[in-house]
PDB file of C-alpha atoms in Angstrom:
ATOM      1  CA  MET H   1     -35.556   4.184  22.370  1.00 43.00           C
ATOM      2  CA  GLU H   2     -38.568   1.961  21.992  1.00 42.00           C
ATOM      3  CA  PRO H   3     -37.909  -1.753  21.528  1.00 41.00           C
ATOM      4  CA  ARG H   4     -37.385  -2.822  17.967  1.00 40.00           C
ATOM      5  CA  ASN H   5     -39.764  -5.355  16.417  1.00 40.00           C
ATOM      6  CA  VAL H   6     -38.084  -8.485  17.682  1.00 36.00           C
ATOM      7  CA  GLY H   7     -39.709 -11.324  15.782  1.00 34.00           C
ATOM      8  CA  ARG H   8     -40.339  -9.815  12.353  1.00 32.00           C
ATOM      9  CA  MET H   9     -37.745 -11.431  10.071  1.00 35.00           C
ATOM     10  CA  GLU H  10     -34.568 -13.337  10.623  1.00 34.00           C
ATOM     11  CA  THR H  11     -32.650 -10.191   9.637  1.00 37.00           C
ATOM     12  CA  ASP H  12     -34.040  -8.372  12.693  1.00 41.00           C
ATOM     13  CA  CYS H  13     -31.757 -10.240  15.086  1.00 41.00           C
ATOM     14  CA  ASN H  14     -28.026 -10.358  15.341  1.00 43.00           C
ATOM     15  CA  PRO H  15     -26.733 -13.927  15.009  1.00 41.00           C
ATOM     16  CA  MET H  16     -23.648 -13.013  17.016  1.00 43.00           C
ATOM     17  CA  GLU H  17     -25.821 -12.088  20.007  1.00 42.00           C
ATOM     18  CA  LEU H  18     -28.288 -14.962  20.151  1.00 38.00           C
ATOM     19  CA  SER H  19     -27.284 -15.385  23.777  1.00 38.00           C
ATOM     20  CA  GLY H  20     -29.368 -12.285  24.533  1.00 37.00           C
ATOM     21  CA  VAL H  21     -26.739 -10.024  26.108  1.00 34.00           C
ATOM     22  CA  SER H  22     -26.859  -6.490  24.752  1.00 37.00           C
ATOM     23  CA  GLY H  23     -23.684  -4.424  24.574  1.00 40.00           C
ATOM     24  CA  PHE H  24     -25.772  -1.238  24.743  1.00 38.00           C
ATOM     25  CA  GLU H  25     -26.939  -1.991  28.286  1.00 40.00           C
ATOM     26  CA  GLU H  26     -23.391  -2.707  29.443  1.00 40.00           C
ATOM     27  CA  GLU H  27     -22.043   0.475  27.835  1.00 41.00           C
ATOM     28  CA  ALA H  28     -24.871   2.554  29.333  1.00 40.00           C
ATOM     29  CA  GLU H  29     -23.936   1.277  32.796  1.00 42.00           C
ATOM     30  CA  LEU H  30     -20.266   2.101  32.232  1.00 42.00           C
ATOM     31  CA  ASN H  31     -21.129   5.672  31.270  1.00 42.00           C
ATOM     32  CA  GLY H  32     -23.333   6.302  34.297  1.00 42.00           C
ATOM     33  CA  PHE H  33     -26.669   6.288  32.479  1.00 40.00           C
ATOM     34  CA  GLU H  34     -28.087   3.282  34.321  1.00 44.00           C
ATOM     35  CA  GLY H  35     -31.489   4.052  35.798  1.00 39.00           C
ATOM     36  CA  THR H  36     -31.960   7.354  33.950  1.00 38.00           C
ATOM     37  CA  ASP H  37     -34.302   8.153  31.101  1.00 41.00           C
ATOM     38  CA  MET H  38     -31.601  10.003  29.195  1.00 45.00           C
ATOM     39  CA  LYS H  39     -31.386   8.811  25.608  1.00 61.00           C
ATOM     40  CA  ASP H  40     -27.956   9.361  24.160  1.00 86.00           C
ATOM     41  CA  MET H  41     -27.979   8.542  20.457  1.00 93.00           C
ATOM     42  CA  ARG H  42     -24.189   8.209  20.455  1.00 93.00           C
ATOM     43  CA  LEU H  43     -24.486   5.188  22.750  1.00 94.00           C
ATOM     44  CA  GLU H  44     -27.237   3.754  20.581  1.00 94.00           C
ATOM     45  CA  ALA H  45     -25.114   4.389  17.474  1.00 96.00           C
ATOM     46  CA  GLU H  46     -22.124   2.582  19.030  1.00 96.00           C
ATOM     47  CA  ALA H  47     -24.375  -0.394  19.764  1.00 96.00           C
ATOM     48  CA  VAL H  48     -25.630  -0.378  16.162  1.00 96.00           C
ATOM     49  CA  VAL H  49     -22.046  -0.375  14.858  1.00 97.00           C
ATOM     50  CA  ASN H  50     -21.016  -3.237  17.145  1.00 96.00           C
ATOM     51  CA  ASP H  51     -24.013  -5.317  16.034  1.00 93.00           C
ATOM     52  CA  VAL H  52     -23.156  -5.378  12.324  1.00 95.00           C
ATOM     53  CA  LEU H  53     -19.454  -4.582  12.029  1.00 94.00           C
ATOM     54  CA  PHE H  54     -18.795  -8.223  11.135  1.00 92.00           C
ATOM     55  CA  ALA H  55     -20.789  -7.889   7.891  1.00 94.00           C
ATOM     56  CA  VAL H  56     -19.485  -4.594   6.428  1.00 96.00           C
ATOM     57  CA  ASN H  57     -16.049  -3.287   5.441  1.00 97.00           C
ATOM     58  CA  THR H  58     -16.052  -0.296   7.791  1.00 97.00           C
ATOM     59  CA  MET H  59     -18.566   1.261  10.140  1.00 98.00           C
ATOM     60  CA  PHE H  60     -18.097   3.953  12.791  1.00 98.00           C
ATOM     61  CA  VAL H  61     -19.898   6.798  14.516  1.00 97.00           C
ATOM     62  CA  SER H  62     -19.019  10.088  12.840  1.00 97.00           C
ATOM     63  CA  LYS H  63     -16.482  12.204  14.693  1.00 95.00           C
ATOM     64  CA  THR H  64     -17.139  15.176  12.393  1.00 96.00           C
ATOM     65  CA  LEU H  65     -20.938  15.457  12.474  1.00 95.00           C
ATOM     66  CA  ARG H  66     -22.472  16.512  15.793  1.00 90.00           C
ATOM     67  CA  CYS H  67     -24.193  13.802  17.845  1.00 88.00           C
ATOM     68  CA  ALA H  68     -26.905  14.836  20.291  1.00 89.00           C
ATOM     69  CA  ASP H  69     -29.475  13.254  22.577  1.00 90.00           C
ATOM     70  CA  ASP H  70     -31.822  12.855  19.610  1.00 95.00           C
ATOM     71  CA  VAL H  71     -29.526  12.246  16.610  1.00 96.00           C
ATOM     72  CA  ALA H  72     -26.272  10.509  15.696  1.00 97.00           C
ATOM     73  CA  TYR H  73     -24.518   9.899  12.391  1.00 98.00           C
ATOM     74  CA  ILE H  74     -22.876   6.654  11.347  1.00 98.00           C
ATOM     75  CA  ASN H  75     -20.512   6.155   8.426  1.00 98.00           C
ATOM     76  CA  VAL H  76     -20.601   2.770   6.721  1.00 98.00           C
ATOM     77  CA  GLU H  77     -18.773   1.196   3.815  1.00 98.00           C
ATOM     78  CA  THR H  78     -20.457  -1.959   2.541  1.00 97.00           C
ATOM     79  CA  ARG H  79     -18.572  -4.968   1.246  1.00 96.00           C
ATOM     80  CA  GLU H  80     -19.418  -3.689  -2.248  1.00 97.00           C
ATOM     81  CA  ARG H  81     -17.303  -0.613  -1.328  1.00 97.00           C
ATOM     82  CA  ASN H  82     -20.277   1.776  -1.377  1.00 98.00           C
ATOM     83  CA  ARG H  83     -20.093   4.495   1.271  1.00 98.00           C
ATOM     84  CA  TYR H  84     -23.047   5.951   3.140  1.00 98.00           C
ATOM     85  CA  CYS H  85     -23.696   8.401   5.922  1.00 98.00           C
ATOM     86  CA  LEU H  86     -26.601   7.209   8.089  1.00 98.00           C
ATOM     87  CA  GLU H  87     -28.736   9.263  10.434  1.00 98.00           C
ATOM     88  CA  LEU H  88     -29.983   7.577  13.610  1.00 97.00           C
ATOM     89  CA  THR H  89     -32.998   9.122  15.373  1.00 96.00           C
ATOM     90  CA  GLU H  90     -36.020   7.923  17.341  1.00 95.00           C
ATOM     91  CA  ALA H  91     -37.678   7.328  13.931  1.00 96.00           C
ATOM     92  CA  GLY H  92     -34.962   4.819  12.972  1.00 97.00           C
ATOM     93  CA  LEU H  93     -32.078   4.855  10.518  1.00 98.00           C
ATOM     94  CA  ARG H  94     -31.891   6.370   7.052  1.00 98.00           C
ATOM     95  CA  VAL H  95     -29.302   7.244   4.414  1.00 98.00           C
ATOM     96  CA  VAL H  96     -28.548  10.973   4.427  1.00 98.00           C
ATOM     97  CA  GLY H  97     -25.451  10.952   2.210  1.00 98.00           C
ATOM     98  CA  TYR H  98     -23.422   8.870  -0.208  1.00 98.00           C
ATOM     99  CA  ALA H  99     -20.014   9.635   1.318  1.00 98.00           C
ATOM    100  CA  PHE H 100     -18.618   9.630   4.848  1.00 98.00           C
ATOM    101  CA  ASP H 101     -19.728  12.622   6.957  1.00 98.00           C
ATOM    102  CA  GLN H 102     -21.964  13.941   4.176  1.00 97.00           C
ATOM    103  CA  VAL H 103     -25.533  15.101   4.853  1.00 97.00           C
ATOM    104  CA  ASP H 104     -27.599  16.005   1.799  1.00 97.00           C
ATOM    105  CA  ASP H 105     -30.639  17.924   3.067  1.00 93.00           C
ATOM    106  CA  HIS H 106     -32.447  17.328  -0.233  1.00 96.00           C
ATOM    107  CA  LEU H 107     -32.181  13.542   0.033  1.00 96.00           C
ATOM    108  CA  GLN H 108     -35.544  11.945   0.895  1.00 95.00           C
ATOM    109  CA  THR H 109     -34.804   8.351   1.914  1.00 97.00           C
ATOM    110  CA  PRO H 110     -37.077   6.109   3.981  1.00 97.00           C
ATOM    111  CA  TYR H 111     -36.463   5.321   7.629  1.00 98.00           C
ATOM    112  CA  HIS H 112     -35.704   1.725   8.629  1.00 98.00           C
ATOM    113  CA  GLU H 113     -36.588   0.426  12.074  1.00 96.00           C
ATOM    114  CA  THR H 114     -33.385  -1.614  12.302  1.00 96.00           C
ATOM    115  CA  VAL H 115     -29.866  -1.453  10.942  1.00 96.00           C
ATOM    116  CA  TYR H 116     -30.398  -5.005   9.682  1.00 95.00           C
ATOM    117  CA  SER H 117     -33.301  -3.910   7.491  1.00 95.00           C
ATOM    118  CA  LEU H 118     -31.405  -0.903   6.152  1.00 97.00           C
ATOM    119  CA  LEU H 119     -28.263  -2.876   5.287  1.00 97.00           C
ATOM    120  CA  ASP H 120     -30.381  -5.659   3.812  1.00 95.00           C
ATOM    121  CA  THR H 121     -31.678  -3.166   1.223  1.00 96.00           C
ATOM    122  CA  LEU H 122     -28.262  -1.586   0.538  1.00 96.00           C
ATOM    123  CA  SER H 123     -25.914  -4.562   0.411  1.00 96.00           C
ATOM    124  CA  PRO H 124     -26.407  -8.069  -1.000  1.00 95.00           C
ATOM    125  CA  ALA H 125     -22.991  -8.965   0.491  1.00 95.00           C
ATOM    126  CA  TYR H 126     -24.269  -7.904   3.932  1.00 94.00           C
ATOM    127  CA  ARG H 127     -27.271 -10.185   3.487  1.00 91.00           C
ATOM    128  CA  GLU H 128     -24.957 -13.081   2.570  1.00 92.00           C
ATOM    129  CA  ALA H 129     -22.547 -12.413   5.477  1.00 93.00           C
ATOM    130  CA  PHE H 130     -25.452 -12.138   7.911  1.00 90.00           C
ATOM    131  CA  GLY H 131     -26.964 -15.397   6.655  1.00 90.00           C
ATOM    132  CA  ASN H 132     -23.612 -17.186   6.874  1.00 91.00           C
ATOM    133  CA  ALA H 133     -23.022 -15.935  10.433  1.00 90.00           C
ATOM    134  CA  LEU H 134     -26.495 -17.068  11.433  1.00 90.00           C
ATOM    135  CA  LEU H 135     -25.911 -20.490   9.902  1.00 92.00           C
ATOM    136  CA  GLN H 136     -22.540 -20.871  11.668  1.00 92.00           C
ATOM    137  CA  ARG H 137     -24.085 -19.921  15.000  1.00 91.00           C
ATOM    138  CA  LEU H 138     -26.953 -22.377  14.536  1.00 93.00           C
ATOM    139  CA  GLU H 139     -24.519 -25.164  13.575  1.00 92.00           C
ATOM    140  CA  ALA H 140     -22.437 -24.411  16.681  1.00 92.00           C
ATOM    141  CA  LEU H 141     -25.536 -24.587  18.858  1.00 92.00           C
ATOM    142  CA  LYS H 142     -26.471 -27.884  17.226  1.00 90.00           C
ATOM    143  CA  ARG H 143     -22.988 -29.285  17.923  1.00 90.00           C
ATOM    144  CA  GLU H 144     -23.168 -28.109  21.548  1.00 90.00           C
ATOM    145  CA  GLY H 145     -26.532 -29.820  21.914  1.00 89.00           C
ATOM    146  CA  GLN H 146     -25.091 -33.112  20.600  1.00 87.00           C
ATOM    147  CA  SER H 147     -22.155 -33.163  23.027  1.00 77.00           C
TER     148      SER H 147
END
């Protein structure tokens, strides 16, 4: 997958991973994909889930809908208790259903380059949790710098 736009908005980075270590790279190595060009969307989907799980009620890769090299489905329940089924492809993420494991072929929703952008539009509580986590991380870094 091509690199996401790194410096666009503060919501395009994960405050929990400001250290720069990506769980996706580690997981890819564990599953024997290191050094190959194979793009497994399930691995990418797992990384997406791990990035934002702290700011939603529930989020997991669908076990019912088929994942492939080019597509994966993620179920998410926001803190407002709204449920969505998300499709992850090379084009990005988009809502494809308003219940877990539901794909509505007639639904025409826009793609988002990042999960942060998508959740920012769906969930004010996500936005607040993300902002709070970012603030806590920055305060911790400030404290570390003063020691």
